[in-house]
PDB file of C-alpha atoms in Angstrom:
ATOM      1  CA  MET H  12       0.000   0.000   0.000  1.00 44.00           C
ATOM      2  CA  LYS H  13       1.658   3.197  -1.205  1.00 44.00           C
ATOM      3  CA  LYS H  14       1.127   6.398   0.782  1.00 42.00           C
ATOM      4  CA  ARG H  15       2.070  10.031   0.389  1.00 42.00           C
ATOM      5  CA  ILE H  16       2.096  12.110   3.525  1.00 38.00           C
ATOM      6  CA  ARG H  17       2.028  15.910   3.475  1.00 46.00           C
ATOM      7  CA  ASN H  18      -0.469  17.388   5.868  1.00 50.00           C
ATOM      8  CA  LEU H  19      -0.753  14.579   8.393  1.00 55.00           C
ATOM      9  CA  HIS H  20       2.089  12.583   9.871  1.00 61.00           C
ATOM     10  CA  GLU H  21       2.293   9.005   8.612  1.00 67.00           C
ATOM     11  CA  ASP H  22       1.005   7.455  11.846  1.00 66.00           C
ATOM     12  CA  ASP H  23      -1.831   9.978  12.097  1.00 78.00           C
ATOM     13  CA  LEU H  24      -2.924   9.380   8.512  1.00 83.00           C
ATOM     14  CA  THR H  25      -2.875   5.591   8.937  1.00 83.00           C
ATOM     15  CA  GLU H  26      -4.862   5.919  12.163  1.00 85.00           C
ATOM     16  CA  PHE H  27      -7.286   8.307  10.447  1.00 87.00           C
ATOM     17  CA  VAL H  28      -7.857   5.859   7.581  1.00 89.00           C
ATOM     18  CA  GLN H  29      -8.506   2.958   9.953  1.00 87.00           C
ATOM     19  CA  ALA H  30     -11.046   5.057  11.865  1.00 87.00           C
ATOM     20  CA  ALA H  31     -12.711   6.275   8.677  1.00 89.00           C
ATOM     21  CA  ILE H  32     -13.419   3.044   6.813  1.00 88.00           C
ATOM     22  CA  ARG H  33     -15.996   0.398   7.563  1.00 90.00           C
ATOM     23  CA  ALA H  34     -15.080  -2.826   9.327  1.00 89.00           C
ATOM     24  CA  ASP H  35     -15.787  -4.954   6.228  1.00 92.00           C
ATOM     25  CA  GLU H  36     -13.355  -2.951   4.057  1.00 92.00           C
ATOM     26  CA  LYS H  37      -9.594  -2.941   3.700  1.00 92.00           C
ATOM     27  CA  PRO H  38      -7.668   0.073   2.474  1.00 92.00           C
ATOM     28  CA  LEU H  39      -5.885  -0.451  -0.854  1.00 92.00           C
ATOM     29  CA  TRP H  40      -4.507   3.075  -1.213  1.00 93.00           C
ATOM     30  CA  PHE H  41      -4.895   6.425   0.510  1.00 92.00           C
ATOM     31  CA  ALA H  42      -3.359   9.861   0.164  1.00 91.00           C
ATOM     32  CA  GLN H  43      -3.923  13.537   0.589  1.00 91.00           C
ATOM     33  CA  PRO H  44      -4.072  15.583  -2.617  1.00 93.00           C
ATOM     34  CA  ARG H  45      -1.546  18.239  -3.505  1.00 93.00           C
ATOM     35  CA  PHE H  46      -3.012  21.528  -2.285  1.00 93.00           C
ATOM     36  CA  SER H  47      -2.286  23.480  -5.477  1.00 92.00           C
ATOM     37  CA  HIS H  48      -4.309  21.030  -7.618  1.00 93.00           C
ATOM     38  CA  VAL H  49      -7.350  21.336  -5.337  1.00 93.00           C
ATOM     39  CA  TRP H  50      -6.973  25.126  -5.183  1.00 92.00           C
ATOM     40  CA  HIS H  51      -6.813  25.548  -8.977  1.00 92.00           C
ATOM     41  CA  GLN H  52      -9.758  23.230  -9.600  1.00 91.00           C
ATOM     42  CA  GLU H  53     -12.031  24.777  -6.983  1.00 91.00           C
ATOM     43  CA  TYR H  54     -10.980  28.354  -7.731  1.00 88.00           C
ATOM     44  CA  ARG H  55     -12.086  27.912 -11.347  1.00 91.00           C
ATOM     45  CA  SER H  56     -15.405  26.307 -10.402  1.00 93.00           C
ATOM     46  CA  PRO H  57     -18.726  27.944 -11.384  1.00 94.00           C
ATOM     47  CA  ILE H  58     -19.719  28.723  -7.794  1.00 94.00           C
ATOM     48  CA  THR H  59     -16.446  30.535  -7.094  1.00 94.00           C
ATOM     49  CA  THR H  60     -16.826  32.455 -10.355  1.00 94.00           C
ATOM     50  CA  PHE H  61     -20.380  33.405  -9.350  1.00 93.00           C
ATOM     51  CA  PHE H  62     -19.244  34.763  -5.975  1.00 93.00           C
ATOM     52  CA  LEU H  63     -16.277  36.583  -7.518  1.00 94.00           C
ATOM     53  CA  TYR H  64     -18.318  38.310 -10.222  1.00 94.00           C
ATOM     54  CA  GLY H  65     -21.167  39.004  -7.808  1.00 92.00           C
ATOM     55  CA  THR H  66     -18.782  40.751  -5.444  1.00 94.00           C
ATOM     56  CA  LEU H  67     -17.241  42.768  -8.294  1.00 95.00           C
ATOM     57  CA  VAL H  68     -20.663  43.839  -9.616  1.00 94.00           C
ATOM     58  CA  MET H  69     -21.811  44.873  -6.138  1.00 93.00           C
ATOM     59  CA  ALA H  70     -18.607  46.860  -5.583  1.00 93.00           C
ATOM     60  CA  LEU H  71     -19.032  48.659  -8.910  1.00 94.00           C
ATOM     61  CA  LEU H  72     -22.701  49.398  -8.189  1.00 92.00           C
ATOM     62  CA  ASN H  73     -21.793  50.804  -4.773  1.00 91.00           C
ATOM     63  CA  VAL H  74     -19.130  53.050  -6.314  1.00 92.00           C
ATOM     64  CA  LEU H  75     -21.528  54.183  -9.056  1.00 92.00           C
ATOM     65  CA  VAL H  76     -24.299  55.013  -6.590  1.00 90.00           C
ATOM     66  CA  PHE H  77     -21.815  56.881  -4.384  1.00 89.00           C
ATOM     67  CA  ILE H  78     -20.542  58.928  -7.352  1.00 91.00           C
ATOM     68  CA  LEU H  79     -24.097  59.774  -8.385  1.00 90.00           C
ATOM     69  CA  GLY H  80     -24.801  61.330  -5.046  1.00 82.00           C
ATOM     70  CA  GLY H  81     -25.401  59.068  -2.135  1.00 82.00           C
ATOM     71  CA  LEU H  82     -25.212  55.752  -0.394  1.00 81.00           C
ATOM     72  CA  SER H  83     -27.640  52.915  -0.679  1.00 84.00           C
ATOM     73  CA  THR H  84     -28.210  50.865   2.442  1.00 89.00           C
ATOM     74  CA  LEU H  85     -29.629  47.974   0.440  1.00 90.00           C
ATOM     75  CA  LEU H  86     -26.642  47.861  -1.932  1.00 88.00           C
ATOM     76  CA  GLY H  87     -24.310  48.050   1.065  1.00 87.00           C
ATOM     77  CA  ILE H  88     -26.008  45.062   2.673  1.00 93.00           C
ATOM     78  CA  VAL H  89     -25.910  43.071  -0.571  1.00 91.00           C
ATOM     79  CA  MET H  90     -22.228  44.000  -0.985  1.00 91.00           C
ATOM     80  CA  VAL H  91     -21.385  42.759   2.504  1.00 93.00           C
ATOM     81  CA  CYS H  92     -23.304  39.503   1.846  1.00 94.00           C
ATOM     82  CA  SER H  93     -21.566  38.877  -1.484  1.00 93.00           C
ATOM     83  CA  LEU H  94     -18.158  39.680  -0.003  1.00 93.00           C
ATOM     84  CA  GLY H  95     -18.910  37.368   2.921  1.00 95.00           C
ATOM     85  CA  GLY H  96     -19.919  34.604   0.483  1.00 94.00           C
ATOM     86  CA  MET H  97     -16.655  35.021  -1.402  1.00 94.00           C
ATOM     87  CA  ILE H  98     -14.617  34.892   1.796  1.00 96.00           C
ATOM     88  CA  LEU H  99     -16.464  31.781   2.969  1.00 96.00           C
ATOM     89  CA  ARG H 100     -15.902  30.142  -0.423  1.00 95.00           C
ATOM     90  CA  LEU H 101     -12.156  30.830  -0.253  1.00 94.00           C
ATOM     91  CA  CYS H 102     -12.078  29.447   3.309  1.00 95.00           C
ATOM     92  CA  TRP H 103     -13.890  26.304   2.107  1.00 94.00           C
ATOM     93  CA  ILE H 104     -11.373  25.816  -0.720  1.00 94.00           C
ATOM     94  CA  TYR H 105      -8.503  26.180   1.755  1.00 94.00           C
ATOM     95  CA  TYR H 106     -10.106  23.748   4.194  1.00 94.00           C
ATOM     96  CA  LEU H 107     -10.828  21.234   1.427  1.00 92.00           C
ATOM     97  CA  GLY H 108      -7.278  21.452   0.095  1.00 91.00           C
ATOM     98  CA  ARG H 109      -5.716  20.896   3.515  1.00 91.00           C
ATOM     99  CA  ARG H 110      -8.104  18.335   5.011  1.00 92.00           C
ATOM    100  CA  LEU H 111      -9.172  16.108   2.115  1.00 93.00           C
ATOM    101  CA  VAL H 112      -8.078  12.457   2.162  1.00 93.00           C
ATOM    102  CA  TYR H 113      -8.725  10.011  -0.682  1.00 95.00           C
ATOM    103  CA  ILE H 114      -9.207   6.395   0.375  1.00 94.00           C
ATOM    104  CA  LEU H 115      -9.578   3.503  -2.065  1.00 94.00           C
ATOM    105  CA  THR H 116     -10.890   0.424  -0.278  1.00 93.00           C
ATOM    106  CA  THR H 117     -11.811  -3.053  -1.465  1.00 93.00           C
ATOM    107  CA  LYS H 118     -15.401  -1.844  -1.953  1.00 92.00           C
ATOM    108  CA  ARG H 119     -15.437   1.887  -2.693  1.00 93.00           C
ATOM    109  CA  LEU H 120     -13.621   5.138  -3.302  1.00 94.00           C
ATOM    110  CA  VAL H 121     -14.222   7.590  -0.476  1.00 94.00           C
ATOM    111  CA  PHE H 122     -13.341  11.233   0.001  1.00 95.00           C
ATOM    112  CA  PHE H 123     -13.011  12.051   3.705  1.00 93.00           C
ATOM    113  CA  LEU H 124     -12.455  15.361   5.418  1.00 92.00           C
ATOM    114  CA  GLU H 125     -10.166  15.262   8.407  1.00 87.00           C
ATOM    115  CA  SER H 126     -11.772  16.817  11.434  1.00 83.00           C
ATOM    116  CA  ALA H 127     -12.223  15.796  15.060  1.00 78.00           C
ATOM    117  CA  LYS H 128     -13.584  12.612  13.510  1.00 82.00           C
ATOM    118  CA  PRO H 129     -13.557  11.521   9.858  1.00 88.00           C
ATOM    119  CA  ILE H 130     -16.333  13.175   7.851  1.00 89.00           C
ATOM    120  CA  GLU H 131     -17.422  11.255   4.758  1.00 90.00           C
ATOM    121  CA  TYR H 132     -17.565  13.863   2.012  1.00 90.00           C
ATOM    122  CA  LYS H 133     -18.201  11.660  -1.038  1.00 93.00           C
ATOM    123  CA  SER H 134     -18.415   7.912  -1.550  1.00 94.00           C
ATOM    124  CA  TYR H 135     -18.589   5.835  -4.732  1.00 94.00           C
ATOM    125  CA  PRO H 136     -18.858   2.046  -5.088  1.00 94.00           C
ATOM    126  CA  LEU H 137     -15.987   0.705  -7.199  1.00 91.00           C
ATOM    127  CA  ASN H 138     -18.285  -0.795  -9.836  1.00 89.00           C
ATOM    128  CA  ALA H 139     -19.870   2.649 -10.472  1.00 91.00           C
ATOM    129  CA  ILE H 140     -16.577   4.463 -11.095  1.00 91.00           C
ATOM    130  CA  GLY H 141     -15.983   3.244 -14.634  1.00 89.00           C
ATOM    131  CA  THR H 142     -12.658   3.476 -16.414  1.00 91.00           C
ATOM    132  CA  PRO H 143     -10.382   6.142 -14.938  1.00 94.00           C
ATOM    133  CA  GLU H 144      -8.309   8.465 -17.110  1.00 94.00           C
ATOM    134  CA  ARG H 145      -5.043   9.896 -15.851  1.00 94.00           C
ATOM    135  CA  ILE H 146      -3.815  13.385 -16.693  1.00 93.00           C
ATOM    136  CA  LYS H 147      -0.106  13.651 -16.035  1.00 92.00           C
ATOM    137  CA  GLY H 148       0.911  16.875 -14.347  1.00 88.00           C
ATOM    138  CA  ASN H 149       4.099  18.825 -14.989  1.00 89.00           C
ATOM    139  CA  ASP H 150       4.849  18.857 -11.264  1.00 90.00           C
ATOM    140  CA  GLY H 151       4.915  15.070 -10.833  1.00 89.00           C
ATOM    141  CA  TYR H 152       1.364  14.904  -9.506  1.00 93.00           C
ATOM    142  CA  ASP H 153      -1.446  13.461 -11.584  1.00 93.00           C
ATOM    143  CA  ASP H 154      -5.175  14.049 -11.728  1.00 94.00           C
ATOM    144  CA  VAL H 155      -7.258  10.900 -12.132  1.00 95.00           C
ATOM    145  CA  ILE H 156     -10.506  11.656 -13.948  1.00 94.00           C
ATOM    146  CA  LEU H 157     -13.505   9.447 -13.203  1.00 94.00           C
ATOM    147  CA  PRO H 158     -15.885  10.286 -16.078  1.00 92.00           C
ATOM    148  CA  ALA H 159     -18.636   7.799 -15.157  1.00 92.00           C
ATOM    149  CA  ILE H 160     -19.291   9.621 -11.870  1.00 93.00           C
ATOM    150  CA  GLY H 161     -18.215  13.109 -12.951  1.00 92.00           C
ATOM    151  CA  ASP H 162     -15.514  13.463 -10.328  1.00 93.00           C
ATOM    152  CA  ARG H 163     -11.735  13.358 -10.058  1.00 93.00           C
ATOM    153  CA  LEU H 164      -8.820  12.696  -7.764  1.00 94.00           C
ATOM    154  CA  LEU H 165      -6.677  15.807  -7.825  1.00 94.00           C
ATOM    155  CA  GLY H 166      -2.940  15.987  -7.259  1.00 93.00           C
ATOM    156  CA  VAL H 167      -2.026  12.383  -6.499  1.00 94.00           C
ATOM    157  CA  SER H 168       1.630  11.406  -6.697  1.00 90.00           C
ATOM    158  CA  ASP H 169       0.975   7.878  -7.921  1.00 87.00           C
ATOM    159  CA  GLY H 170      -1.806   8.255 -10.483  1.00 90.00           C
ATOM    160  CA  ASP H 171      -0.833   5.174 -12.488  1.00 90.00           C
ATOM    161  CA  ALA H 172      -1.030   2.977  -9.370  1.00 91.00           C
ATOM    162  CA  VAL H 173      -4.440   4.414  -8.447  1.00 92.00           C
ATOM    163  CA  GLU H 174      -5.702   3.893 -11.985  1.00 91.00           C
ATOM    164  CA  SER H 175      -4.605   0.250 -12.022  1.00 91.00           C
ATOM    165  CA  LEU H 176      -5.979  -0.403  -8.518  1.00 92.00           C
ATOM    166  CA  ILE H 177      -9.402   0.951  -9.510  1.00 91.00           C
ATOM    167  CA  VAL H 178      -9.531  -1.111 -12.688  1.00 89.00           C
ATOM    168  CA  GLY H 179      -8.187  -4.222 -10.945  1.00 88.00           C
ATOM    169  CA  HIS H 180     -10.716  -4.169  -8.095  1.00 85.00           C
ATOM    170  CA  GLN H 181     -13.906  -3.064  -9.859  1.00 78.00           C
ATOM    171  CA  HIS H 182     -15.173  -6.566 -10.576  1.00 68.00           C
ATOM    172  CA  VAL H 183     -13.782  -8.397  -7.561  1.00 60.00           C
TER     173      VAL H 183
END
């Protein structure tokens, strides 16, 4: 079982994985993604774009109303809400990038968030994943695309091993 440790110490990550999975499963592979891959993917997502443009539009409207002779309480409130949404989105991306753990077990692929206890973020049975596609990164970290479920493993150091493990255990 190959592991890459960045955010958690090796013993902590192994302990976390054992606490996170079900008793009838065995871990085949687990790792934390490279932060920069998660950041770039989530930063370019539609929801982040929505919050970013919403905040910019509200800021421009506030400036325009101020130039034309006054302040609008309603626009100020909407501006604060959109700015707050953008800040919360950036905090979520940071949290996701630092606390996400991918675990491939004998039965499923699970995305866990490390917290006081493991939080199951996403879970897919192995037979529903389909054929993975690997995108080799320039930095030595790969993204493994899972087109059948519309998801991906971002920034894994051993993408070819993950790809072969998924294919090898789908019909077991």
